[in-house]
PDB file of C-alpha atoms in Angstrom:
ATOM      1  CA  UNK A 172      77.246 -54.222 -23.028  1.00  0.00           C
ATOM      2  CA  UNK A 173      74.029 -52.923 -21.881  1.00  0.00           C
ATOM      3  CA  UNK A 174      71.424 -55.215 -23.173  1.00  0.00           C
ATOM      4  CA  UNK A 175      70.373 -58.354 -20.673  1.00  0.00           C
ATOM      5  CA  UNK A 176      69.153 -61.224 -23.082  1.00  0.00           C
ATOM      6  CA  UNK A 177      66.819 -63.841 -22.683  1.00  0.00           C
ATOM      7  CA  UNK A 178      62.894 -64.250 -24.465  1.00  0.00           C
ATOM      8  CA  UNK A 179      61.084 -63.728 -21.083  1.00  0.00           C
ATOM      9  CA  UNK A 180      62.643 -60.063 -20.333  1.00  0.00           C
ATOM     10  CA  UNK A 181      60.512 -56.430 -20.218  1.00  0.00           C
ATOM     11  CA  UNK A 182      61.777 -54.719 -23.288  1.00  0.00           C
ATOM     12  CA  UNK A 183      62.521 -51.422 -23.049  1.00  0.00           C
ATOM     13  CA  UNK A 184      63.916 -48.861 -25.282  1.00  0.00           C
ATOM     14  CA  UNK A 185      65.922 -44.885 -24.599  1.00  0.00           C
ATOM     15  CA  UNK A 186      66.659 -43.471 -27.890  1.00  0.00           C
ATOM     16  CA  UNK A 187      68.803 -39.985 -27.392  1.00  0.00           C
ATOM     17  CA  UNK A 188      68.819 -37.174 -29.555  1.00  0.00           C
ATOM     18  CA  UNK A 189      72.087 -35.437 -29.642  1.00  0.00           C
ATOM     19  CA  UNK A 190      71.297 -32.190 -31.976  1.00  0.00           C
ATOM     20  CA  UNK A 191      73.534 -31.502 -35.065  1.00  0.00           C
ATOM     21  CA  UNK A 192      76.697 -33.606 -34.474  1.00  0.00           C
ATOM     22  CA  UNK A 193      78.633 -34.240 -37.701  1.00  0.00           C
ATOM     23  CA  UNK A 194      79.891 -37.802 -38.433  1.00  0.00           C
ATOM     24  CA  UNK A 195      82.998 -36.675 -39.977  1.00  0.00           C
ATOM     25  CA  UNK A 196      83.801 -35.530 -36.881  1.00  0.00           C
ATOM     26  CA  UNK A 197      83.213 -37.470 -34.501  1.00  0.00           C
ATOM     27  CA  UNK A 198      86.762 -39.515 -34.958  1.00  0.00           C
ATOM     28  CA  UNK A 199      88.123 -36.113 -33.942  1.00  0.00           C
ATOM     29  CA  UNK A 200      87.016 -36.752 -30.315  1.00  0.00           C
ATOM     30  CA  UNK A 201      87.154 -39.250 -27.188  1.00  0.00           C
ATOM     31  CA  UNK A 202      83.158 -40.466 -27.319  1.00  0.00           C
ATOM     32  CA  UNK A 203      83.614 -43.499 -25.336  1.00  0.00           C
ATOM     33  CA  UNK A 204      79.920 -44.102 -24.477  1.00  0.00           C
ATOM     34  CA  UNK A 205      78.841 -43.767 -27.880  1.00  0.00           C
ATOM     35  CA  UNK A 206      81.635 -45.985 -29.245  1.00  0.00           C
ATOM     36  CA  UNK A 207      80.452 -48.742 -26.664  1.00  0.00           C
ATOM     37  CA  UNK A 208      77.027 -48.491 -28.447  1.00  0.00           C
ATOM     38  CA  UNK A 209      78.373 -48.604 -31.868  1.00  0.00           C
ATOM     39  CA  UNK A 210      80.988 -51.705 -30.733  1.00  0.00           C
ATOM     40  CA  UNK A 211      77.542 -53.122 -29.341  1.00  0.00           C
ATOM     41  CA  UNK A 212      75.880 -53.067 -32.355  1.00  0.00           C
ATOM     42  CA  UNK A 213      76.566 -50.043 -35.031  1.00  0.00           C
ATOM     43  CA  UNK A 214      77.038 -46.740 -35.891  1.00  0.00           C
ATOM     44  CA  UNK A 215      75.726 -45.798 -39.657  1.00  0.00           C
ATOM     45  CA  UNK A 216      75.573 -42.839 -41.405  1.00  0.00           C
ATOM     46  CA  UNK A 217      72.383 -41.210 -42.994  1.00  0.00           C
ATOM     47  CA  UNK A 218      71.838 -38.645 -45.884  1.00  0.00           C
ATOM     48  CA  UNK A 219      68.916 -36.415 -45.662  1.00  0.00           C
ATOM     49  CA  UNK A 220      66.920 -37.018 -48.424  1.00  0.00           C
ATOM     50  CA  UNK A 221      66.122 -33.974 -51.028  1.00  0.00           C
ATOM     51  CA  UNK A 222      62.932 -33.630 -50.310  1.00  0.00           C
ATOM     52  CA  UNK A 223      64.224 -32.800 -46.710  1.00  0.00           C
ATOM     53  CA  UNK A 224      65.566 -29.507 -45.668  1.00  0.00           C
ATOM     54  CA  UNK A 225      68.525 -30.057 -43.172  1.00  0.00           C
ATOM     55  CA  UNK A 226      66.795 -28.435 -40.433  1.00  0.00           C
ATOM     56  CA  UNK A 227      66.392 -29.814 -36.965  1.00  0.00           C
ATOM     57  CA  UNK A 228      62.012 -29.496 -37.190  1.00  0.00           C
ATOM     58  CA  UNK A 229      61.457 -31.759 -40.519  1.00  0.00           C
ATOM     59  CA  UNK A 230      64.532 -33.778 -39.271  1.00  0.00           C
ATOM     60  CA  UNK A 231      63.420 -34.590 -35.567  1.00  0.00           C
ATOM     61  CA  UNK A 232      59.903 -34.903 -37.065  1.00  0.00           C
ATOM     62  CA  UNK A 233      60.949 -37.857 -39.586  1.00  0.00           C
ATOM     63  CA  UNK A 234      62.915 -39.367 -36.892  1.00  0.00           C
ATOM     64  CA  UNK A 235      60.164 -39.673 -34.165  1.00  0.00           C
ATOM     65  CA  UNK A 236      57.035 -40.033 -36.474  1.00  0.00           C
ATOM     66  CA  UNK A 237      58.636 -42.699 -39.267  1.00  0.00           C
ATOM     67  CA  UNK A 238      57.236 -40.956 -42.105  1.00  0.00           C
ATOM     68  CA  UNK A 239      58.671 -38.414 -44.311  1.00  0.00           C
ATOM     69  CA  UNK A 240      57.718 -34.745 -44.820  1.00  0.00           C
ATOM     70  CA  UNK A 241      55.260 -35.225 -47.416  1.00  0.00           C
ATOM     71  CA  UNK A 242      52.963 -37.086 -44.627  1.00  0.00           C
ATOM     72  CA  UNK A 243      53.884 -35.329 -41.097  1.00  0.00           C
ATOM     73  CA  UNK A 244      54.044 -31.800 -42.883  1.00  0.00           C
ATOM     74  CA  UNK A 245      56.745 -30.437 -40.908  1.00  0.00           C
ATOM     75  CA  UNK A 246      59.209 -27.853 -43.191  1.00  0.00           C
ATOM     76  CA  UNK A 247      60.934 -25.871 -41.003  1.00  0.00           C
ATOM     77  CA  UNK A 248      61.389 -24.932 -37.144  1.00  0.00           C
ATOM     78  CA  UNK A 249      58.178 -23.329 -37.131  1.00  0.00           C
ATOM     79  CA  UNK A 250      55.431 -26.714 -37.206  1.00  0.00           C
ATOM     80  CA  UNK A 251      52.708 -24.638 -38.380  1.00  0.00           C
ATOM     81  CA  UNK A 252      50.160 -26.809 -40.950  1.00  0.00           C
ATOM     82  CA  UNK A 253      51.798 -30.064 -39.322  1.00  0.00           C
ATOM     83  CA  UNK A 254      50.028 -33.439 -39.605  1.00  0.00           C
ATOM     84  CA  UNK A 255      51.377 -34.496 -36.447  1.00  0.00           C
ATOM     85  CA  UNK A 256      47.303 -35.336 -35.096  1.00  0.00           C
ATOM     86  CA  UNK A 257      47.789 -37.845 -37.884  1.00  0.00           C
ATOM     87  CA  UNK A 258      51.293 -39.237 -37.849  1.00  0.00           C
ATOM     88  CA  UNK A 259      51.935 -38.434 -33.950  1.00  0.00           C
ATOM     89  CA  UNK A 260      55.405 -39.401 -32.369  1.00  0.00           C
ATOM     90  CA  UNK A 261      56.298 -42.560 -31.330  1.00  0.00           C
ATOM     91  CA  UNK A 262      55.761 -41.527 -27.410  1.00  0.00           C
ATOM     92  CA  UNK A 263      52.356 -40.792 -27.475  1.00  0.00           C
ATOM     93  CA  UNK A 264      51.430 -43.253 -30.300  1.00  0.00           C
ATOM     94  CA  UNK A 265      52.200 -45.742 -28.065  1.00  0.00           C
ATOM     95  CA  UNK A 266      50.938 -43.973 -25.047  1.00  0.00           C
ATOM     96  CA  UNK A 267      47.447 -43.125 -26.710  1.00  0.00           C
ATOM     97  CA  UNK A 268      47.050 -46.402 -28.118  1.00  0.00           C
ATOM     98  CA  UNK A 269      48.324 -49.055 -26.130  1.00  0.00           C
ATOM     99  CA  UNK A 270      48.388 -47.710 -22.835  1.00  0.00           C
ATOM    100  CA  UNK A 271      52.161 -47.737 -22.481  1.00  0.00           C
ATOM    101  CA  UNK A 272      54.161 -45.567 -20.038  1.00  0.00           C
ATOM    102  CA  UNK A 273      56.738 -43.183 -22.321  1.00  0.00           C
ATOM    103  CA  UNK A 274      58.851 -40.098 -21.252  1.00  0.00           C
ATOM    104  CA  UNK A 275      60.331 -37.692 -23.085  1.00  0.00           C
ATOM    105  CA  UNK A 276      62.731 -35.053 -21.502  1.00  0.00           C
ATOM    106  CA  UNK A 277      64.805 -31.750 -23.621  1.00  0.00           C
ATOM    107  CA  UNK A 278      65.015 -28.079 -23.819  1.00  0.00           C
ATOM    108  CA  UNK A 279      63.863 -26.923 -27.377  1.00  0.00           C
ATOM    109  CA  UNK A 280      60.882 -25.658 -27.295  1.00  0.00           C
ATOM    110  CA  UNK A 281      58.924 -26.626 -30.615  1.00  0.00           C
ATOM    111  CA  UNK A 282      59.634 -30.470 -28.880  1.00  0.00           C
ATOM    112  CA  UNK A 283      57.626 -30.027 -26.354  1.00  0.00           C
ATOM    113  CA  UNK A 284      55.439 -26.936 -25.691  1.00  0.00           C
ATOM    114  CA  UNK A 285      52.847 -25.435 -27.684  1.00  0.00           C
ATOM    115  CA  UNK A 286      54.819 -22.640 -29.567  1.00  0.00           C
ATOM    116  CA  UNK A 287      56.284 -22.255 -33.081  1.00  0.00           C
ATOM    117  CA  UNK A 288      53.495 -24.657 -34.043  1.00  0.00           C
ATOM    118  CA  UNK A 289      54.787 -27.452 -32.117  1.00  0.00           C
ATOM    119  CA  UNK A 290      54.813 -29.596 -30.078  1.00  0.00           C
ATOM    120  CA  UNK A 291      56.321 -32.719 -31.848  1.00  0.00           C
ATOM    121  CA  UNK A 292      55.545 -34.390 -28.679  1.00  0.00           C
ATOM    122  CA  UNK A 293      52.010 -34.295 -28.317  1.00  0.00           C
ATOM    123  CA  UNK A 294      51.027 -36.574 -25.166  1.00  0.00           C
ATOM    124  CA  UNK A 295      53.672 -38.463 -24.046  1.00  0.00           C
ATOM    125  CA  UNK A 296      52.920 -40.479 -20.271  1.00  0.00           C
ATOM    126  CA  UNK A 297      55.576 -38.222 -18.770  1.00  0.00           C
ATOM    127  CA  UNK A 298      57.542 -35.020 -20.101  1.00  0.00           C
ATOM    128  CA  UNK A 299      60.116 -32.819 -18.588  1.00  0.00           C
ATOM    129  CA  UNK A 300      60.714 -29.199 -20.299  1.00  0.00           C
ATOM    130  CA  UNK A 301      63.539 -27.497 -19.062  1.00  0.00           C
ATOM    131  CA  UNK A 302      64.499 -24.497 -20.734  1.00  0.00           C
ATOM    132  CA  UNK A 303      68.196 -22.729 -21.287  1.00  0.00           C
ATOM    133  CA  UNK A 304      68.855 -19.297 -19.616  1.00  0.00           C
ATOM    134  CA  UNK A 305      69.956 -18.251 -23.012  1.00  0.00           C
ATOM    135  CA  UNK A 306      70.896 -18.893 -26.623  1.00  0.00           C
ATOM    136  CA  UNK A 307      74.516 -19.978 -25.582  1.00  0.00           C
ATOM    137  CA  UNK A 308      76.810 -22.744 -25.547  1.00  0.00           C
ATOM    138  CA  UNK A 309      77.137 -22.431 -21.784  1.00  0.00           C
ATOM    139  CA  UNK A 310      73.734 -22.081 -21.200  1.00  0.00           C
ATOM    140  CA  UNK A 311      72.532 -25.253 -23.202  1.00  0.00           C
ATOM    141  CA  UNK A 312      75.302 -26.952 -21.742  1.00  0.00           C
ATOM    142  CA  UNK A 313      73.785 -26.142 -18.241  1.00  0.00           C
ATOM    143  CA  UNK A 314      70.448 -27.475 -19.620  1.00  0.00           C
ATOM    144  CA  UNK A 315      71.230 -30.501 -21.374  1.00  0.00           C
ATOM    145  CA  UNK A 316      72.937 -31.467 -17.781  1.00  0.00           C
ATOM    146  CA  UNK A 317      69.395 -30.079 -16.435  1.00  0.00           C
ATOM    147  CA  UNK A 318      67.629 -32.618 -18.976  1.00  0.00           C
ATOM    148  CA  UNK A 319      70.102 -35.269 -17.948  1.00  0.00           C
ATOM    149  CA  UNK A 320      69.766 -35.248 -14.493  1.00  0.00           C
ATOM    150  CA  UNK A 321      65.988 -34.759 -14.779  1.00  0.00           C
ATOM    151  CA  UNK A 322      66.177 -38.230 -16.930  1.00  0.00           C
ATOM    152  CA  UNK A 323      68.321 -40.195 -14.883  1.00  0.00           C
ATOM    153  CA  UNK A 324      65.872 -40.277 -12.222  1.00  0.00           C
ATOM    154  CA  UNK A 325      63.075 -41.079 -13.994  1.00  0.00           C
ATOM    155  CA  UNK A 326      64.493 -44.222 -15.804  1.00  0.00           C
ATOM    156  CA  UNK A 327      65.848 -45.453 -11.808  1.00  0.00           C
ATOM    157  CA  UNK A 328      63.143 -44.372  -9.952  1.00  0.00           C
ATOM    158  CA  UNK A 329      60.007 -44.724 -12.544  1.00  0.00           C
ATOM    159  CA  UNK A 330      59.410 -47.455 -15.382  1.00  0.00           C
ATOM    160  CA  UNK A 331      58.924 -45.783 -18.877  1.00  0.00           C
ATOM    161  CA  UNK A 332      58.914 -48.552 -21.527  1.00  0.00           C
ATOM    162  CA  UNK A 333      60.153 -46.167 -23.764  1.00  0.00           C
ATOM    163  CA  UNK A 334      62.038 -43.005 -23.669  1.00  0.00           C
ATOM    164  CA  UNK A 335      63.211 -40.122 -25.780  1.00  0.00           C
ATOM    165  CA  UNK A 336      66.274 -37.477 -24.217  1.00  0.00           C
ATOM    166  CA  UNK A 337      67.375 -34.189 -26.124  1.00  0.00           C
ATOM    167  CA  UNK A 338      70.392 -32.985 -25.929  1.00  0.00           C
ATOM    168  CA  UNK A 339      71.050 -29.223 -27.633  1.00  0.00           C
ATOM    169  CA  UNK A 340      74.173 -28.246 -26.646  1.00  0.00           C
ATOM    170  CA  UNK A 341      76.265 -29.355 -29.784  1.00  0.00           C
ATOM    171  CA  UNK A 342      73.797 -27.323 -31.862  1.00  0.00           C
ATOM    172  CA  UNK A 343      73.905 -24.268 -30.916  1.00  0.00           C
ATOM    173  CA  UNK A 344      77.616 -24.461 -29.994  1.00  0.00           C
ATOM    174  CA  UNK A 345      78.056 -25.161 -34.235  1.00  0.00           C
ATOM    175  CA  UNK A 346      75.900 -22.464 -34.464  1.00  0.00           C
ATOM    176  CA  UNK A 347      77.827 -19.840 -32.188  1.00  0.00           C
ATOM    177  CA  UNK A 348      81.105 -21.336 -32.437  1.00  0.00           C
ATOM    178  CA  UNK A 349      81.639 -23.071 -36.192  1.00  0.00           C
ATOM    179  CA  UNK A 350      82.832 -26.428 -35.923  1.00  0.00           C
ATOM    180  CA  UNK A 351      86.172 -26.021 -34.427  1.00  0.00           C
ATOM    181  CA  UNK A 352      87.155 -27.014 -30.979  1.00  0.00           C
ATOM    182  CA  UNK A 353      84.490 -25.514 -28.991  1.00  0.00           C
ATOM    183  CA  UNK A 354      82.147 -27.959 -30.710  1.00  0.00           C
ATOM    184  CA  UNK A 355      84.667 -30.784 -30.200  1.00  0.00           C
ATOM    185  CA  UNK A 356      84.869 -30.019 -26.880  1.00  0.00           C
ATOM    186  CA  UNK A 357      80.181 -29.506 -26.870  1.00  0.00           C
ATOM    187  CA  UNK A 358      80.611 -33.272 -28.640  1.00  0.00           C
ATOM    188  CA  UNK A 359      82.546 -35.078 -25.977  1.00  0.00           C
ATOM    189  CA  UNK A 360      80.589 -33.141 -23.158  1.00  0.00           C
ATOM    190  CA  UNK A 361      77.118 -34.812 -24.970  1.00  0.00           C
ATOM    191  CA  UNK A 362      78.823 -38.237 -25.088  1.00  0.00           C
ATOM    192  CA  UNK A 363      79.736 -37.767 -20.989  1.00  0.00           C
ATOM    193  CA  UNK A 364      75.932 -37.320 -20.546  1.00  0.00           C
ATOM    194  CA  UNK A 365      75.080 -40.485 -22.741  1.00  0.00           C
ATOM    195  CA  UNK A 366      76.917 -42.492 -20.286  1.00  0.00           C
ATOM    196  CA  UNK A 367      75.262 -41.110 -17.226  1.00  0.00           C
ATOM    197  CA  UNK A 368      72.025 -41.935 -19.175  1.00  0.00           C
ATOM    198  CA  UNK A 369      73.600 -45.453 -19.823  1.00  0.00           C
ATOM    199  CA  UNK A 370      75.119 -46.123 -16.218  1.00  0.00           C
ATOM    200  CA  UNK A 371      71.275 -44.912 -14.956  1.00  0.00           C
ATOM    201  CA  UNK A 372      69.741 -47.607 -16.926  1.00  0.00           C
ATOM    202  CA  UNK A 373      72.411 -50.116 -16.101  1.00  0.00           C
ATOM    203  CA  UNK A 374      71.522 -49.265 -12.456  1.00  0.00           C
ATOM    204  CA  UNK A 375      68.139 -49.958 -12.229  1.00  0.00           C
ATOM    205  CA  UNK A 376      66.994 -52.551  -9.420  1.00  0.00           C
ATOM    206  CA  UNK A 377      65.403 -54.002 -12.178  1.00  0.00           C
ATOM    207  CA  UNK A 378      67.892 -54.737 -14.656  1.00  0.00           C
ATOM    208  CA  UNK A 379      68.389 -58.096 -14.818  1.00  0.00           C
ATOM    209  CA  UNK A 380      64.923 -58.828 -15.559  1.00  0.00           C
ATOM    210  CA  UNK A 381      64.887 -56.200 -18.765  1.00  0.00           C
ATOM    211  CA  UNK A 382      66.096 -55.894 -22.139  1.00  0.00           C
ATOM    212  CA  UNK A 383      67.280 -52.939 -23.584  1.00  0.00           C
ATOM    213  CA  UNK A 384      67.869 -51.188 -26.835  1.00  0.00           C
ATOM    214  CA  UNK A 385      69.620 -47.843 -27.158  1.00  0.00           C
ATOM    215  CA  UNK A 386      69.712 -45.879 -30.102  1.00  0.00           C
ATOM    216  CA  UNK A 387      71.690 -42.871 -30.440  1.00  0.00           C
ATOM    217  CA  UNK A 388      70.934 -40.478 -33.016  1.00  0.00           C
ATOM    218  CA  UNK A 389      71.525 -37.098 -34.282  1.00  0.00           C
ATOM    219  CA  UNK A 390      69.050 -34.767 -36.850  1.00  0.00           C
ATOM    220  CA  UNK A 391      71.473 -33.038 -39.885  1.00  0.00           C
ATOM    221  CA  UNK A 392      75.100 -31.709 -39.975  1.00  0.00           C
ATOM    222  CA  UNK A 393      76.786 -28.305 -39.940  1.00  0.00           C
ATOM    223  CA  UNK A 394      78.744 -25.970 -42.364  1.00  0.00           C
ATOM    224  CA  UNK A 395      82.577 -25.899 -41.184  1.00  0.00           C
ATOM    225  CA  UNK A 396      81.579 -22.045 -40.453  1.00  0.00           C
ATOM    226  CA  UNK A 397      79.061 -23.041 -38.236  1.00  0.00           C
ATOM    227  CA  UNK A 398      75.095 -23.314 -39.236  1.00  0.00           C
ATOM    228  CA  UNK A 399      73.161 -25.551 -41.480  1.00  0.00           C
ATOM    229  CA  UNK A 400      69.756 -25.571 -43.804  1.00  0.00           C
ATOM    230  CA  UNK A 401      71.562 -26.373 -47.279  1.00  0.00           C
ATOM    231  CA  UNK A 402      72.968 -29.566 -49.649  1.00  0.00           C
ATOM    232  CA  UNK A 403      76.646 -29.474 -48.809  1.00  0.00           C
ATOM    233  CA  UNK A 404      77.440 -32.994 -47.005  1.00  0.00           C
ATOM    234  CA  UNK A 405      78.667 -31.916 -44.413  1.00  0.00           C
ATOM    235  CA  UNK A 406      74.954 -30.366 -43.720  1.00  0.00           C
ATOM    236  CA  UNK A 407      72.987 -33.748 -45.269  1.00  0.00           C
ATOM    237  CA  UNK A 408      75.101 -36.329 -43.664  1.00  0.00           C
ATOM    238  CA  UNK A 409      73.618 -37.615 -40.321  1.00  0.00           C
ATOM    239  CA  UNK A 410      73.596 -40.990 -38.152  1.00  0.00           C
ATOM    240  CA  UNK A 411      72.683 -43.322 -35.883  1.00  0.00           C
ATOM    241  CA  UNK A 412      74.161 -46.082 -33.830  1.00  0.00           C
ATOM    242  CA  UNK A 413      71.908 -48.393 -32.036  1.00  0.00           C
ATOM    243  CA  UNK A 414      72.543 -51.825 -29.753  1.00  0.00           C
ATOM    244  CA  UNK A 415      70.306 -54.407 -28.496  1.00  0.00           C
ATOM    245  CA  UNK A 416      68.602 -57.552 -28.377  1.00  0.00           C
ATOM    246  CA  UNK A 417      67.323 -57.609 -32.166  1.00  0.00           C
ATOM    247  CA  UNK A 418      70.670 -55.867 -33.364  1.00  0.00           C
ATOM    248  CA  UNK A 419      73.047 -57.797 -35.311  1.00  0.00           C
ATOM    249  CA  UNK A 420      76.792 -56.513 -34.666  1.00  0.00           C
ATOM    250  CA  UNK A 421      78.008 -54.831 -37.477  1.00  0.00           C
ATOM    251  CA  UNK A 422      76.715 -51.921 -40.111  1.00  0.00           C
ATOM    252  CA  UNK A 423      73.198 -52.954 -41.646  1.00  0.00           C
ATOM    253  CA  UNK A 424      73.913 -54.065 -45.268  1.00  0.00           C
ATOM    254  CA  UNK A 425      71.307 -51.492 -46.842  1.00  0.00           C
ATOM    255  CA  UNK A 426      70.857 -47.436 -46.569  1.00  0.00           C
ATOM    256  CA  UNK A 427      69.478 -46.645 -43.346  1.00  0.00           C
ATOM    257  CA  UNK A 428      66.810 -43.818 -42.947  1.00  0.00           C
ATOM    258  CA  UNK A 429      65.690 -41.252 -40.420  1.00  0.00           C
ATOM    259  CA  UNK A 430      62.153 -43.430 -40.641  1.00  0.00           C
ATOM    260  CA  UNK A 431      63.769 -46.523 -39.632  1.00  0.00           C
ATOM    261  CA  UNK A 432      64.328 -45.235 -35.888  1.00  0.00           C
ATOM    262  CA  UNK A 433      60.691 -44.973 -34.788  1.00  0.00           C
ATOM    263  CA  UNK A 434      60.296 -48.327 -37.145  1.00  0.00           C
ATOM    264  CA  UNK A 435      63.236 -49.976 -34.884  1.00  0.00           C
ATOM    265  CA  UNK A 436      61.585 -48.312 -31.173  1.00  0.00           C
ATOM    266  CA  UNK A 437      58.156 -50.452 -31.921  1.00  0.00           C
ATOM    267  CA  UNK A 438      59.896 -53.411 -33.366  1.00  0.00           C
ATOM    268  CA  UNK A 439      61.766 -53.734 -30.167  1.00  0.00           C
ATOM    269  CA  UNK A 440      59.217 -53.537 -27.701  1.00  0.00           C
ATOM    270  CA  UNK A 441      57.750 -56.006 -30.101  1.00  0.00           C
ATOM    271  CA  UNK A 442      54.626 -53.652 -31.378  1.00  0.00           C
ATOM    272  CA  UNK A 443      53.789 -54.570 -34.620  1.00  0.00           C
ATOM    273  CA  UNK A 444      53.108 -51.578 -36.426  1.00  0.00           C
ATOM    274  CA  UNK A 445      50.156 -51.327 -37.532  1.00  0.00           C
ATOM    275  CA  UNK A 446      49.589 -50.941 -41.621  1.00  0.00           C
ATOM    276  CA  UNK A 447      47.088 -48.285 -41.344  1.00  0.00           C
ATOM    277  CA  UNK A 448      49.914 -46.211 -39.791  1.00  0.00           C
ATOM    278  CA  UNK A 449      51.546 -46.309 -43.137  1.00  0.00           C
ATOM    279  CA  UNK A 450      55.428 -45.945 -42.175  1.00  0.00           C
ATOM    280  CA  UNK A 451      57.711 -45.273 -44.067  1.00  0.00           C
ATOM    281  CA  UNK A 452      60.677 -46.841 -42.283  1.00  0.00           C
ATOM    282  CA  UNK A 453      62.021 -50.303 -41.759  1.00  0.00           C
ATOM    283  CA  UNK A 454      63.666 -51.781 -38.308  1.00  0.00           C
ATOM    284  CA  UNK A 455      67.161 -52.252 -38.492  1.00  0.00           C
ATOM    285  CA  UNK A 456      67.899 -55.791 -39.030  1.00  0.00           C
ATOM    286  CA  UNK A 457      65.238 -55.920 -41.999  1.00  0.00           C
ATOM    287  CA  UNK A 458      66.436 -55.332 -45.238  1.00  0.00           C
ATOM    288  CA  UNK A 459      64.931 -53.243 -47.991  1.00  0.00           C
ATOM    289  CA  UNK A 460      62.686 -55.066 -50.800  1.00  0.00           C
ATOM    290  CA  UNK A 461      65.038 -53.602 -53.085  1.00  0.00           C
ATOM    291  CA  UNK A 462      67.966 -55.435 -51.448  1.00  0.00           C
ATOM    292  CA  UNK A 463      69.217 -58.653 -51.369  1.00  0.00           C
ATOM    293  CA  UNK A 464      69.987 -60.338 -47.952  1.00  0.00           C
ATOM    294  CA  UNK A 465      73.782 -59.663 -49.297  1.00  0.00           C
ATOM    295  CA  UNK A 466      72.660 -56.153 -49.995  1.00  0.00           C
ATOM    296  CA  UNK A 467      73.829 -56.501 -53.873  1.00  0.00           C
TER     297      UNK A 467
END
């Protein structure tokens, strides 16, 4: 569907962050583009772990680091007493280290500016902030289309081996709105933008010569009343689908984790990660030690 194969293709990976999107949900609403991911490969659910607060900062932070909250030291939306310098995002990891070319594009701030302790996103190649007119659901929409557009033409015009694309509207429209059919309607407008981001990276002049995984993935749940920060499920359940050339079709037969997403972005550009880094996530298609290959 959107991965080229073949062993002597550039690998390159977008992983999109669609903020606070319940799973329960999402069979309430026509999400084409992310079903075409999913039918690709999968779409599985994860439960915050207790040690976890469902907030988007600890969330996002486990996601793009790989290691829980014990080592990157993120709480809360504030990222004061961080370990980030230590456990830094996959983006400028991979930047810093190897010399790779990564982008990262959204509108929260603590993501990617230096304020409420942040950013997450410490030195990424490339980085777009664009910033909401105001704490509304028309006003994020208006970014994330901002954000969209803004990404678009850097993955046809520019060659970022790996990329990272927040999208805020759903969040703050759960927040404003409860989770009736304002968010429903926030939901289907996110998975519109996925396929633009798809169709851009399906467009590229160079293509045929690349392989690409996509993973799509959102940070916690919200209350049916709108908001989120507690243990009901609806608050601790999240997701992720991803498709590509390492992905086998179907759900993985173990528990995934928020780690295993920055775990799964090195494995496919085929980065060993390096021991020293101590993650705490596995990629995809490798089972826990715990597991059996039949996952009994």
């Amino acid at each position: 569907m959107i991965t080229p194969t073949g062993t002597d293709l550039r690998r390159r990976v977008l992983v999109v962050g669609i903020d606070g999107v319940r799973l329960d949900l999402l069979t309430a609403v026509a999400t084409p583009h992310l079903d075409a991911v999913a039918a690709a490969g999968f779409l599985g659910a994860i439960e915050i772990d207790e040690a976890t607060p469902t907030m988007s900062g600890p969330c996002w932070a486990t996601i793009v680091t790989g290691v829980g909250v014990a080592k990157h030291g993120v709480y809360g939306n504030h990222f004061a007493g961080h370990r980030l310098d230590v456990f830094p995002d996959f983006t400028t990891r991979l930047a810093r280290q190897d010399g790779r070319k990564t982008f990262v594009a959204g509108g929260w701030e603590p993501l990617l500016l230096a304020r409420d302790g942040g950013p997450l996103f410490a030195a990424p190649s490339r980085l777009s902030y664009i910033a909401p007119r105001a704490d509304t659901s028309e006003d994020w929409l208006a970014c994330d289309e901002q954000v969209t557009a803004e990404a678009v033409h850097v993955l046809t015009t520019d060659d970022p081996e790996v990329s990272f694309v927040y999208l805020g509207s759903v969040d703050e429209t759960g927040h404003l709105h409860g989770c009736g059919d304002a968010y429903l309607r926030a939901i289907e407008a996110a998975d519109a933008l996925l396929g633009r981001l798809l169709t851009a990276v399906r467009s590229r002049s160079t293509y045929a010569e690349e392989s690409w995984t996509v993973i799509v993935v959102t940070d916690h749940g919200h209350r049916d009343s709108g908001g989120h920060g507690g243990r009901t499920a609806q608050e601790r359940t999240a997701w992720v689908a991803c498709c590509g050339p390492d992905i086998t079709t179907g759900p993985p037969a173990r528990q995934l984790r928020f780690e295993d997403v920055a775990a799964q972005v090195y494995a496919s550009l085929d980065r060993r990660a390096d021991s020293h880094w101590t993650l705490d996530g596995l990629p995809f298609s490798e089972p826990s030690a715990h597991l059996s290959p039949a996952g009994h």
